[in-house]
PDB file of C-alpha atoms in Angstrom:
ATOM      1  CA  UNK A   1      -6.206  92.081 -53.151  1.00  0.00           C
ATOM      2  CA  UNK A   2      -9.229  91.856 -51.052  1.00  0.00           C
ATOM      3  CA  UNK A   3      -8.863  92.715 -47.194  1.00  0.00           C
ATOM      4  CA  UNK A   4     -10.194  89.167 -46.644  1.00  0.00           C
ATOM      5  CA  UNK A   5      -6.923  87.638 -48.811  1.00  0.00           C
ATOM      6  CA  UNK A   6      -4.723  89.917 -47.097  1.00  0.00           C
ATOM      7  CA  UNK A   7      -2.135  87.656 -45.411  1.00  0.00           C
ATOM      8  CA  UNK A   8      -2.949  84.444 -43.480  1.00  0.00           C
ATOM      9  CA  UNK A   9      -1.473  85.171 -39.969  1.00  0.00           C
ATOM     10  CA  UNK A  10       0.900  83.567 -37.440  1.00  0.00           C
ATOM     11  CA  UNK A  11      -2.155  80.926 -36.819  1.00  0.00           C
ATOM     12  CA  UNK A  12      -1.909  79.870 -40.164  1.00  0.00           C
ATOM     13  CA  UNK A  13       1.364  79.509 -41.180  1.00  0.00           C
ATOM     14  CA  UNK A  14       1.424  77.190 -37.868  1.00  0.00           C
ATOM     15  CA  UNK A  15      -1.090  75.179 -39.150  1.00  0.00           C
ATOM     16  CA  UNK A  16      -0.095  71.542 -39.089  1.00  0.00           C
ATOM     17  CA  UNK A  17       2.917  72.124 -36.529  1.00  0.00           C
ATOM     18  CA  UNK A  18       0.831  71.043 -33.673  1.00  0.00           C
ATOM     19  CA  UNK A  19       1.677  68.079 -31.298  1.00  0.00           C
ATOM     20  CA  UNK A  20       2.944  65.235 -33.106  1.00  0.00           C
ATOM     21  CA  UNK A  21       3.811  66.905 -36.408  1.00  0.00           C
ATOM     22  CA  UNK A  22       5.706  69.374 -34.724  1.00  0.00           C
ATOM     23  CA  UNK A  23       8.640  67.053 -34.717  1.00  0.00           C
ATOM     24  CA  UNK A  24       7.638  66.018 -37.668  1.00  0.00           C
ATOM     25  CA  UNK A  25       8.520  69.356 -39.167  1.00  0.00           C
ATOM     26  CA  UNK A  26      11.470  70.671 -37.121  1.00  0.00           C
ATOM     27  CA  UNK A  27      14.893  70.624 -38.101  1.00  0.00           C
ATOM     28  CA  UNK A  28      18.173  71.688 -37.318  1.00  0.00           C
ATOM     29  CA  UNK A  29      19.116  74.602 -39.596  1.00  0.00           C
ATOM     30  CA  UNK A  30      22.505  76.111 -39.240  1.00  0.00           C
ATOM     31  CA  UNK A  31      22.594  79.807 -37.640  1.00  0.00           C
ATOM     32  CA  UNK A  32      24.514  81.194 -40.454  1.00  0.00           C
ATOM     33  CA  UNK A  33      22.134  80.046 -42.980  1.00  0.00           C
ATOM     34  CA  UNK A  34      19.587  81.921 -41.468  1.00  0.00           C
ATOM     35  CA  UNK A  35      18.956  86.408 -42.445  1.00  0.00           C
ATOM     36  CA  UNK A  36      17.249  88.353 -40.345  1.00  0.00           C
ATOM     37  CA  UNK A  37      13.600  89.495 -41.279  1.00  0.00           C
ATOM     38  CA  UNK A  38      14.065  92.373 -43.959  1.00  0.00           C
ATOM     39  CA  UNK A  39      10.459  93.409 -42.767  1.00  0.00           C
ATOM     40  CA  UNK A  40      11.359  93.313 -39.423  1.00  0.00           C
ATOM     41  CA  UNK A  41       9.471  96.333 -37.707  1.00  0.00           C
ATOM     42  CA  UNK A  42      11.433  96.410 -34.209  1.00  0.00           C
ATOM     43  CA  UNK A  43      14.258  98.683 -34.124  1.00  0.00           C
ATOM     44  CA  UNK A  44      15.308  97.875 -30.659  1.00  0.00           C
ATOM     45  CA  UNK A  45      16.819  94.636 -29.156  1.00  0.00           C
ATOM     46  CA  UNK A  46      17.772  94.932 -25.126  1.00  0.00           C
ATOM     47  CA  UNK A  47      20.812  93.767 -24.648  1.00  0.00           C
ATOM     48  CA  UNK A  48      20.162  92.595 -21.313  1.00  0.00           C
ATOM     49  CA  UNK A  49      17.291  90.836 -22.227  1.00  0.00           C
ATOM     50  CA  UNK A  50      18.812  89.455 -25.149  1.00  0.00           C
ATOM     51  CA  UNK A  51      21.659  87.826 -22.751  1.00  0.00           C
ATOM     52  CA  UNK A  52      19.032  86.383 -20.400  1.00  0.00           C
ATOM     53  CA  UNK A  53      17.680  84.497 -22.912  1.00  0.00           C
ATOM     54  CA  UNK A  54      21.178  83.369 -24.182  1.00  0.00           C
ATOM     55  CA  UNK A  55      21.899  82.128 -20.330  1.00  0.00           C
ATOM     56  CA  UNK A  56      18.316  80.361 -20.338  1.00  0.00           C
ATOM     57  CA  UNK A  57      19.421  78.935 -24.025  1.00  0.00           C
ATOM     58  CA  UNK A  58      22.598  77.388 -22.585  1.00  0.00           C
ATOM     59  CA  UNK A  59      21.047  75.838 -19.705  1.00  0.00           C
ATOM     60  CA  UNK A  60      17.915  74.560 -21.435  1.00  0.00           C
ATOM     61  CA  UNK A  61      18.315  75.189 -25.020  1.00  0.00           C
ATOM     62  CA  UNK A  62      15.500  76.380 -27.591  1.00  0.00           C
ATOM     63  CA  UNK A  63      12.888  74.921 -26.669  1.00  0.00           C
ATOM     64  CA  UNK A  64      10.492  76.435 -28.992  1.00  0.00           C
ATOM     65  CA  UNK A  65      11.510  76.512 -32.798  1.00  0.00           C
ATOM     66  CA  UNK A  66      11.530  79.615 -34.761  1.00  0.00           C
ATOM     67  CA  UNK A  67       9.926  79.950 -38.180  1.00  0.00           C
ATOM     68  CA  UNK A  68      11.662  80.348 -41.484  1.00  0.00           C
ATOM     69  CA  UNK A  69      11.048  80.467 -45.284  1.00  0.00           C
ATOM     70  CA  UNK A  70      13.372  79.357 -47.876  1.00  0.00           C
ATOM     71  CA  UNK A  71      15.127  81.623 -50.198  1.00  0.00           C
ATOM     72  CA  UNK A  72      17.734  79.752 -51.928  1.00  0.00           C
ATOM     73  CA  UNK A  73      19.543  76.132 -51.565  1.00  0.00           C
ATOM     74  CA  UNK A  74      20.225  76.357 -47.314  1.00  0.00           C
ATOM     75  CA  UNK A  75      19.028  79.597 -47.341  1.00  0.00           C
ATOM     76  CA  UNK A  76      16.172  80.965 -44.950  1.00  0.00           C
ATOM     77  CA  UNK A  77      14.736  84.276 -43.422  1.00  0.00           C
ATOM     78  CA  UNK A  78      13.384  84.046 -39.993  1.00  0.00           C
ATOM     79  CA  UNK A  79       9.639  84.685 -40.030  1.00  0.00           C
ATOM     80  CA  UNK A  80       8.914  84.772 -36.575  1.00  0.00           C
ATOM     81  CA  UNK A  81      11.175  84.056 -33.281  1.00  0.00           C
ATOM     82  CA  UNK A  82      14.232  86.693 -34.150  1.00  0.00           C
ATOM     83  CA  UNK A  83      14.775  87.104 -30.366  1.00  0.00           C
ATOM     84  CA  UNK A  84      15.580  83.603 -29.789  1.00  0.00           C
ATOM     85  CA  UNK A  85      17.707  83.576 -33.032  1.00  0.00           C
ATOM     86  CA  UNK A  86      19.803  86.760 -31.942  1.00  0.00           C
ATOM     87  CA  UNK A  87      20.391  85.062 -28.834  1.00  0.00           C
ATOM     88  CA  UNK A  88      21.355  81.365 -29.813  1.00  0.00           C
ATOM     89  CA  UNK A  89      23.869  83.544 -31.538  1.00  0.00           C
ATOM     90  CA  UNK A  90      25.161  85.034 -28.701  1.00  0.00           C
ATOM     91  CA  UNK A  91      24.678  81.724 -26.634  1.00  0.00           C
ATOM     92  CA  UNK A  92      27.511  80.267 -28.743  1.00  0.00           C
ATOM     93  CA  UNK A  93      24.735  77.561 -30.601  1.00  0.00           C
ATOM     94  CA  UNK A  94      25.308  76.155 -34.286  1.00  0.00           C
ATOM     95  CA  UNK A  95      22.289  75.195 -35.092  1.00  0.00           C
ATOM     96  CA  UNK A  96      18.565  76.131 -33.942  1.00  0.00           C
ATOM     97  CA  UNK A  97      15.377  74.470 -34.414  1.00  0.00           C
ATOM     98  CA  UNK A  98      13.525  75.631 -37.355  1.00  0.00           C
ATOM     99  CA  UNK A  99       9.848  74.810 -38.789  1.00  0.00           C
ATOM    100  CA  UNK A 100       9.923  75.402 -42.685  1.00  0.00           C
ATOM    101  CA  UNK A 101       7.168  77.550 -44.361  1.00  0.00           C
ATOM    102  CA  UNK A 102       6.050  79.067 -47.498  1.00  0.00           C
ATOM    103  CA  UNK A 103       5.131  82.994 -46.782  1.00  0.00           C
ATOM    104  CA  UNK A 104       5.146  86.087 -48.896  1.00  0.00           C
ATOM    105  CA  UNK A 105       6.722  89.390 -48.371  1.00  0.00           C
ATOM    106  CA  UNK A 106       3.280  90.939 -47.307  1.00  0.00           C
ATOM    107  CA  UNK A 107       2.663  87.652 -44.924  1.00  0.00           C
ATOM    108  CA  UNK A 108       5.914  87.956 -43.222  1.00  0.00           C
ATOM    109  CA  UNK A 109       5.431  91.493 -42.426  1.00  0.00           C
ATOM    110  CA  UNK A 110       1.936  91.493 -41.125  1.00  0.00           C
ATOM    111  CA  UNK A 111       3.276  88.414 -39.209  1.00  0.00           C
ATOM    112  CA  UNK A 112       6.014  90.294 -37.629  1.00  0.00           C
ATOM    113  CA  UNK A 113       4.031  93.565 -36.832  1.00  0.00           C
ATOM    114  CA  UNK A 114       1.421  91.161 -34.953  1.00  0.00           C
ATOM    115  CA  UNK A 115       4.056  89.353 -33.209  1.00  0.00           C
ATOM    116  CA  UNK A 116       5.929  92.543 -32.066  1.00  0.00           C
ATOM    117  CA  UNK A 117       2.888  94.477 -30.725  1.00  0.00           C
ATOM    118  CA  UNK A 118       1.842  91.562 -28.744  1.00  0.00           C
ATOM    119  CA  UNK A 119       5.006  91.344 -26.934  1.00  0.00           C
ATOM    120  CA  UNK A 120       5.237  92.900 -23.236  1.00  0.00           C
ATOM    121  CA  UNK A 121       8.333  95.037 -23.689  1.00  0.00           C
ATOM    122  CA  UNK A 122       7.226  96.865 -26.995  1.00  0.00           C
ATOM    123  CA  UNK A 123       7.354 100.552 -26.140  1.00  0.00           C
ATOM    124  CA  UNK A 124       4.048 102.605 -27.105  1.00  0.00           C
ATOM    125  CA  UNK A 125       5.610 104.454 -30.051  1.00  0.00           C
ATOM    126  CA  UNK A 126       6.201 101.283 -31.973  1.00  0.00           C
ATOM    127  CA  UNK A 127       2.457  99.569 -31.071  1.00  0.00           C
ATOM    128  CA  UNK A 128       1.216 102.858 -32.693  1.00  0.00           C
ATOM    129  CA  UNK A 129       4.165 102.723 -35.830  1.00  0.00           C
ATOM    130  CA  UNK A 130       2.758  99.111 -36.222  1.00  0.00           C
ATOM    131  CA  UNK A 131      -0.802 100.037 -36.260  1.00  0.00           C
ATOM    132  CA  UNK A 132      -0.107 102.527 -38.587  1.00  0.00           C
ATOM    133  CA  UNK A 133       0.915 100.435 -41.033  1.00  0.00           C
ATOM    134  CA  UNK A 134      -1.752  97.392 -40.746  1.00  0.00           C
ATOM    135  CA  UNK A 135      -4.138 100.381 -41.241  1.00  0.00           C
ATOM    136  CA  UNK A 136      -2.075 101.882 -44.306  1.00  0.00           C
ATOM    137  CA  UNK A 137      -0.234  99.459 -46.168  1.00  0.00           C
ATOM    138  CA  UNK A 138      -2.504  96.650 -45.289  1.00  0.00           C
ATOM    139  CA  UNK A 139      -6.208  98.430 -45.567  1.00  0.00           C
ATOM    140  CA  UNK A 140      -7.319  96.506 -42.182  1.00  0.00           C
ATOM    141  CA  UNK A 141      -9.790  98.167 -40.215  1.00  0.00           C
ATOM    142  CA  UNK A 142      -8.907  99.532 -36.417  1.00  0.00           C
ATOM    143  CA  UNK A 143     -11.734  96.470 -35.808  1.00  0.00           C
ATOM    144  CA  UNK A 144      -9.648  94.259 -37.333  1.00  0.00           C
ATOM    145  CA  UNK A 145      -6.443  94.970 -35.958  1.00  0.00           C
ATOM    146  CA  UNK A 146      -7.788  94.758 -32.721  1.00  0.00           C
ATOM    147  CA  UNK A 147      -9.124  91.371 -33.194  1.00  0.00           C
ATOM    148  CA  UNK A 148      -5.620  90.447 -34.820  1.00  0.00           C
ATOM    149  CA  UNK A 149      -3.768  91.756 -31.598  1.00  0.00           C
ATOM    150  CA  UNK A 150      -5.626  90.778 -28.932  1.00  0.00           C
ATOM    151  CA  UNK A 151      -6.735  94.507 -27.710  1.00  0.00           C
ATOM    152  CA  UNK A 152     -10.021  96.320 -27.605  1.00  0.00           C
ATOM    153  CA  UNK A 153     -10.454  99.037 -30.838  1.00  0.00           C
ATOM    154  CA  UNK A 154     -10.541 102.046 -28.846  1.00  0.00           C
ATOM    155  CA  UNK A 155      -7.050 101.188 -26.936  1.00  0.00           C
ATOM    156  CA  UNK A 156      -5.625 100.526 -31.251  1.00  0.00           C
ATOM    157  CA  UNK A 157      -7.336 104.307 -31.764  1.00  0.00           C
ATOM    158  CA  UNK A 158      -5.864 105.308 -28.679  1.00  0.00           C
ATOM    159  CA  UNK A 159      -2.236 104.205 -29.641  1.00  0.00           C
ATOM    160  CA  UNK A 160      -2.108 105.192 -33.428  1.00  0.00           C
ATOM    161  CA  UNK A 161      -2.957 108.760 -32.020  1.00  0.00           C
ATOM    162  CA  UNK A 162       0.144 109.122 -30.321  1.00  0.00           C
ATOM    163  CA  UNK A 163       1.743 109.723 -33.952  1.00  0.00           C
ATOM    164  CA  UNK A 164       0.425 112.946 -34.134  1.00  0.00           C
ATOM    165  CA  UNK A 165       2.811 114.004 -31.285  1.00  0.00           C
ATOM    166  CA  UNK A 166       5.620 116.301 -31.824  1.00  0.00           C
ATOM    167  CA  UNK A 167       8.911 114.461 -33.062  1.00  0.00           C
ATOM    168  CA  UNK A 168      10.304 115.783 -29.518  1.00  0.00           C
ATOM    169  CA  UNK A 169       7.450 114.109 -27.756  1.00  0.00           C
ATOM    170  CA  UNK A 170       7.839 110.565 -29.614  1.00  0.00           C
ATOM    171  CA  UNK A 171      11.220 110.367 -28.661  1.00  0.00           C
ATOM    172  CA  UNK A 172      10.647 110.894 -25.155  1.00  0.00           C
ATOM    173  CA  UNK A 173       8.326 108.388 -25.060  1.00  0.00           C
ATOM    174  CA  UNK A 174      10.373 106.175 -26.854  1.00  0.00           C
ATOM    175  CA  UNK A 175      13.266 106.844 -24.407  1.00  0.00           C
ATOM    176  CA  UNK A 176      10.785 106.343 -21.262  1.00  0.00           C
ATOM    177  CA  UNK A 177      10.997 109.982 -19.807  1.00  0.00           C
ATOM    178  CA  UNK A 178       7.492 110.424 -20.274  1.00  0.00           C
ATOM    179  CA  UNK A 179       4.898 107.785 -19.888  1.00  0.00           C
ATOM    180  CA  UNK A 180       1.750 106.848 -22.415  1.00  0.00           C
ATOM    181  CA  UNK A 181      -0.351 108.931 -19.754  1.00  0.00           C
ATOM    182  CA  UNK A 182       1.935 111.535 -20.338  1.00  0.00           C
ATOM    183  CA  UNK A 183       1.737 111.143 -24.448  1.00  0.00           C
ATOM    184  CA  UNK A 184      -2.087 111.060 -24.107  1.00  0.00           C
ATOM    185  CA  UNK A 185      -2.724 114.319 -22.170  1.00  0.00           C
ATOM    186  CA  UNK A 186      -0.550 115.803 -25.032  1.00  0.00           C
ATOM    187  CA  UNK A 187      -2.364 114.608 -27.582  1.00  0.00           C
ATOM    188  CA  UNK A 188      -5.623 116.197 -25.896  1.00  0.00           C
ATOM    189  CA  UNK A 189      -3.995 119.839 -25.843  1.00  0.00           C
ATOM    190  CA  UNK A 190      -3.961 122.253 -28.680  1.00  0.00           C
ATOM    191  CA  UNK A 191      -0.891 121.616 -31.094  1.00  0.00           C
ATOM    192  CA  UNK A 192       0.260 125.184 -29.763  1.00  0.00           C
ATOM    193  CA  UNK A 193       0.793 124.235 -26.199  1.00  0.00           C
ATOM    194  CA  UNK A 194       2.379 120.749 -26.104  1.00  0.00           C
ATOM    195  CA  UNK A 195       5.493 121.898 -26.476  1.00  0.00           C
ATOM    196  CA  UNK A 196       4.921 124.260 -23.435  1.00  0.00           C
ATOM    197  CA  UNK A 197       3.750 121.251 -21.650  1.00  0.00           C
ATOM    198  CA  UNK A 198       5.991 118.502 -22.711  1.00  0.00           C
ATOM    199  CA  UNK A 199       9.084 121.241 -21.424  1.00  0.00           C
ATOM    200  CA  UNK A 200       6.990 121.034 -17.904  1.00  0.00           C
ATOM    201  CA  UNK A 201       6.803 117.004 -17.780  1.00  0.00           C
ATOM    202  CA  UNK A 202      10.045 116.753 -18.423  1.00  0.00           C
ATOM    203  CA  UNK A 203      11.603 119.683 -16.668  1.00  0.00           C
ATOM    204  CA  UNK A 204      10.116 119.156 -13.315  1.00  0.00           C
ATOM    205  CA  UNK A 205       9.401 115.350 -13.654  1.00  0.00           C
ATOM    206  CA  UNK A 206       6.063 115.381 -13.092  1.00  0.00           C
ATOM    207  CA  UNK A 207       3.998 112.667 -12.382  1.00  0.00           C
ATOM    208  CA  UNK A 208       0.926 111.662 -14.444  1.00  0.00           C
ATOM    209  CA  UNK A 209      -1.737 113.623 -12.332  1.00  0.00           C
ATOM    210  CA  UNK A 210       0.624 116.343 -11.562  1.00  0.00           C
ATOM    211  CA  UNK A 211       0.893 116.592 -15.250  1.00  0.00           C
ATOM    212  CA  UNK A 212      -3.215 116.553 -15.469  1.00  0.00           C
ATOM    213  CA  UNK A 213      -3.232 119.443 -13.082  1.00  0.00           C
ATOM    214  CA  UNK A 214      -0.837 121.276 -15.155  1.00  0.00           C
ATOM    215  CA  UNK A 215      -2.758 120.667 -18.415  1.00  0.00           C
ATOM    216  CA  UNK A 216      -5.935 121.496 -17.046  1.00  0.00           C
ATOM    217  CA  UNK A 217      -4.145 125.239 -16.383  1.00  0.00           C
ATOM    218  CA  UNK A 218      -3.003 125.372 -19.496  1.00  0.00           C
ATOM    219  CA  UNK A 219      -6.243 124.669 -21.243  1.00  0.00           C
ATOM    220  CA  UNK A 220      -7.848 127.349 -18.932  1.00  0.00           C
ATOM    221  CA  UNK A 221      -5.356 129.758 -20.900  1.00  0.00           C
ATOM    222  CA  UNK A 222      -3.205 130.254 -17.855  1.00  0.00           C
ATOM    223  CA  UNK A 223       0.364 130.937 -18.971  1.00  0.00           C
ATOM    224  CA  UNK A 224       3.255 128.602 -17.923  1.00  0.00           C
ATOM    225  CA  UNK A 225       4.341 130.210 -14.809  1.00  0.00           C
ATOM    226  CA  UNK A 226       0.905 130.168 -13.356  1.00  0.00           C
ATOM    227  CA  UNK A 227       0.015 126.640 -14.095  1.00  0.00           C
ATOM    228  CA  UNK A 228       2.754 125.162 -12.800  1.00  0.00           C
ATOM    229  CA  UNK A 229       1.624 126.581  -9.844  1.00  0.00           C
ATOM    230  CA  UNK A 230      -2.007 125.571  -9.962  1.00  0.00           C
ATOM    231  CA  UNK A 231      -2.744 122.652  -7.373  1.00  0.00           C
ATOM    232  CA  UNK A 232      -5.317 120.023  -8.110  1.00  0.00           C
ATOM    233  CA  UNK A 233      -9.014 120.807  -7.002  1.00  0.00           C
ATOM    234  CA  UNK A 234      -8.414 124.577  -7.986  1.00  0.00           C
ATOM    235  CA  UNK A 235     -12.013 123.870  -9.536  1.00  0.00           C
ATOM    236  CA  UNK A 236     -14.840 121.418  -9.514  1.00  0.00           C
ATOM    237  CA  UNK A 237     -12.574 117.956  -9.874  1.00  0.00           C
ATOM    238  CA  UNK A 238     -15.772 116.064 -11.683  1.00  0.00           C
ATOM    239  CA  UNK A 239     -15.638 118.858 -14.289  1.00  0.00           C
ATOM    240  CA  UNK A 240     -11.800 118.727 -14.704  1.00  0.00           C
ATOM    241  CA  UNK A 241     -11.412 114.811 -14.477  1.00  0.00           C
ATOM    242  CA  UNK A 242     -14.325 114.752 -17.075  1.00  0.00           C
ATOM    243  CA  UNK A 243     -12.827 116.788 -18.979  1.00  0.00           C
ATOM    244  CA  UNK A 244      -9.455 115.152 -19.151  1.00  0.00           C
ATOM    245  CA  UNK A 245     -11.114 111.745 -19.651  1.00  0.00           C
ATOM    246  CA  UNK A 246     -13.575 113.675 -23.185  1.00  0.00           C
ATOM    247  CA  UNK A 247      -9.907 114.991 -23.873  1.00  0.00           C
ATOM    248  CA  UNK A 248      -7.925 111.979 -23.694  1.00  0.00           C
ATOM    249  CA  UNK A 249     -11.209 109.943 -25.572  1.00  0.00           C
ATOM    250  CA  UNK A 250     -11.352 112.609 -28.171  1.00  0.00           C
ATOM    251  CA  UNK A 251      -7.487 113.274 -28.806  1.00  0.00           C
ATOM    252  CA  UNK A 252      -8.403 116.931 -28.526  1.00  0.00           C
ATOM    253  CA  UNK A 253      -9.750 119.757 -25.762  1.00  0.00           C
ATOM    254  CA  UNK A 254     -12.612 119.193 -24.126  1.00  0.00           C
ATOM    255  CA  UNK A 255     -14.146 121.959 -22.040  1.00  0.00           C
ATOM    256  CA  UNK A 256     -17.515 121.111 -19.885  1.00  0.00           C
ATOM    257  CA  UNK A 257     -19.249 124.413 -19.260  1.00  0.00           C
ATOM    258  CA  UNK A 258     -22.087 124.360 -16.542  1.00  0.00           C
ATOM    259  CA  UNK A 259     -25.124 126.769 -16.980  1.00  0.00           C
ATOM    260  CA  UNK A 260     -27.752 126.616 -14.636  1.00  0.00           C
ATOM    261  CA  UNK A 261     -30.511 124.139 -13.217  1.00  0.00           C
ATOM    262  CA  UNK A 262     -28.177 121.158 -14.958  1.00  0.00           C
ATOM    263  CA  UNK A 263     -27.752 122.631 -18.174  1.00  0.00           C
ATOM    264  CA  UNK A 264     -24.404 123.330 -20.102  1.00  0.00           C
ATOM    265  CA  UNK A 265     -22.388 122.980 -23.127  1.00  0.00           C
ATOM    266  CA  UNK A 266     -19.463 120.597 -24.467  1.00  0.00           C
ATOM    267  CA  UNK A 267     -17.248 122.735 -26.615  1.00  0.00           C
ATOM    268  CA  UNK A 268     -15.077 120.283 -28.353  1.00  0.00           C
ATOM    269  CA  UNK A 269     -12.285 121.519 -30.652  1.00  0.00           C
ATOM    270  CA  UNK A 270     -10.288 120.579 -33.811  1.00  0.00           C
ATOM    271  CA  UNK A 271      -7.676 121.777 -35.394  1.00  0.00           C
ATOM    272  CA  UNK A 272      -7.635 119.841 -38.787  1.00  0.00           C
ATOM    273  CA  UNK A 273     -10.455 118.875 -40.910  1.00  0.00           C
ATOM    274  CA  UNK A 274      -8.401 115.090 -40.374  1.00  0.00           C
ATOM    275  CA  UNK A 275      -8.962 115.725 -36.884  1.00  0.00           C
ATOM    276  CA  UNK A 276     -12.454 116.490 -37.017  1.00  0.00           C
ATOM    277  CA  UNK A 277     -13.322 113.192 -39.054  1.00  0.00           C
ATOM    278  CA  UNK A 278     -11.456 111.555 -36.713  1.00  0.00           C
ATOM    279  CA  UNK A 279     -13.348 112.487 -33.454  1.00  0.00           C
ATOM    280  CA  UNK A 280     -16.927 112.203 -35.510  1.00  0.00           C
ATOM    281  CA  UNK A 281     -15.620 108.524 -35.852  1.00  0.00           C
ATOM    282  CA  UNK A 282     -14.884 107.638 -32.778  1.00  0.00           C
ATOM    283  CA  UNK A 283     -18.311 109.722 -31.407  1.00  0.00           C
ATOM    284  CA  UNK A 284     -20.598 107.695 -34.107  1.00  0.00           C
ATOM    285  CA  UNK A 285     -18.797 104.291 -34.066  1.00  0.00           C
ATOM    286  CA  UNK A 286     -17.750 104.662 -37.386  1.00  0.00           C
ATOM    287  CA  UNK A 287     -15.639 101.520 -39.129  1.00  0.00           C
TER     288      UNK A 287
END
């Protein structure tokens, strides 16, 4: 199947659903008729948010319909718009307004990984287990994911890196002890230290630019002890936040070394030949 076939999107399966037709097309489906997205790519529910939107669906009820196909007489699977059904469950509701459409197993889950990165409370693990999968099971393009979602390519490139992370690492992000700038000045150190480092964020709680002080004493091949002690501005800050920004860019260290009368080197290193075509690709441009 041809990248240009691949599924037709949440824009087209809501073609015709506009304005007037929209009532047209809704109808009142029962709640038990309805399963749950078998390609749903979200894990995680909050319950709290979950129960605001089942107070809001008391007071005002649904007032946007969720998406279904059919698969069997009064049988549907939600396509998009689980959240509301989850919580007209909990709201005590019967029935829910539903908009009927045809939509194939690889539709529905390109559908659902668009919808899910695009919402404000998905954690930065599962953008970057979402882009991983439009890239791998779906052949698009970081280009084209990014037009798909809404973001620019590099922040897509950005994200998907994360996965290289450390099981440890993932879950902490996942669990919100350490932040994305956290995950990304990880991903910039040597495989051999961000264990040494993520033990610092979390041990002392550091905050983002204590943590870029810390790295930058790492990557200087101080020991653990001696960066933690390192305060920021221990060398030329223009060098160091350069560095951290070609680090973070790069997913890998970065060191600037001045010479004299303006000259220097950029010693950038890899540590898999994946790695390597990965930073020549995002140097170059390359699709």
């Amino acid at each position: 199947m041809s990248k240009r076939g691949l599924g037709r999107g949440l824009n087209a399966l809501l073609a015709g659903t506009q304005a007037d037709d929209v009532a047209r097309n809704v109808r009142e489906l029962r709640l038990e008729s309805i399963a749950p997205n078998p390609f749903q790519p979200r894990t995680h529910f909050d319950e709290d948010s979950l129960k605001e939107l089942a107070d809001s669906i008391r007071e005002n009820g649904v007032l946007q319909p969720v998406l279904v196909r059919r698969r069997g007489p009064e049988r549907y699977e939600i396509i998009v718009g689980e959240r509301r059904l989850r919580a007209s469950r909990m709201a005590g509701l019967a029935t829910i307004p539903a908009i009927v459409r045809e939509c194939s197993d690889r539709d529905m889950l390109l559908v659902a990984l668009v919808e899910n990165v695009q919402r404000e409370d998905v954690n930065p693990v599962e953008q970057a287990q979402a882009y991983y999968r439009m890239q791998h099971e779906f052949g698009l393009t970081q280009e084209e994911i990014a037009r798909r979602v809404g973001r620019s390519r590099s922040a897509v490139a950005n994200t998907t890196r994360l996965l290289s992370l450390p099981e440890r690492a993932l879950q902490a992000l996942q669990d919100g002890r350490i932040t994305e700038g956290h995950a990304r000045l990880l991903v910039s150190l040597d495989p051999s230290l961000q264990g040494t480092a993520l033990e610092a964020f979390l041990g002392r709680q550091m905050s983002v630019r204590e943590a870029e002080a810390f790295v930058r004493s790492l990557r200087r091949g101080e020991n653990a002890a001696q960066a933690e002690g390192v305060q920021p501005g221990s060398r030329d800050p223009n060098l160091a936040a350069l560095e951290d920004s070609l680090s973070v860019a790069l997913g890998t260290r970065v060191a600037v070394e001045p010479l004299v009368r303006g000259r220097g080197s950029v010693r950038i290193e890899y540590y898999t030949e994946e790695q390597l075509e990965g930073i020549v690709e995002r140097i170059i441009g390359g699709s």
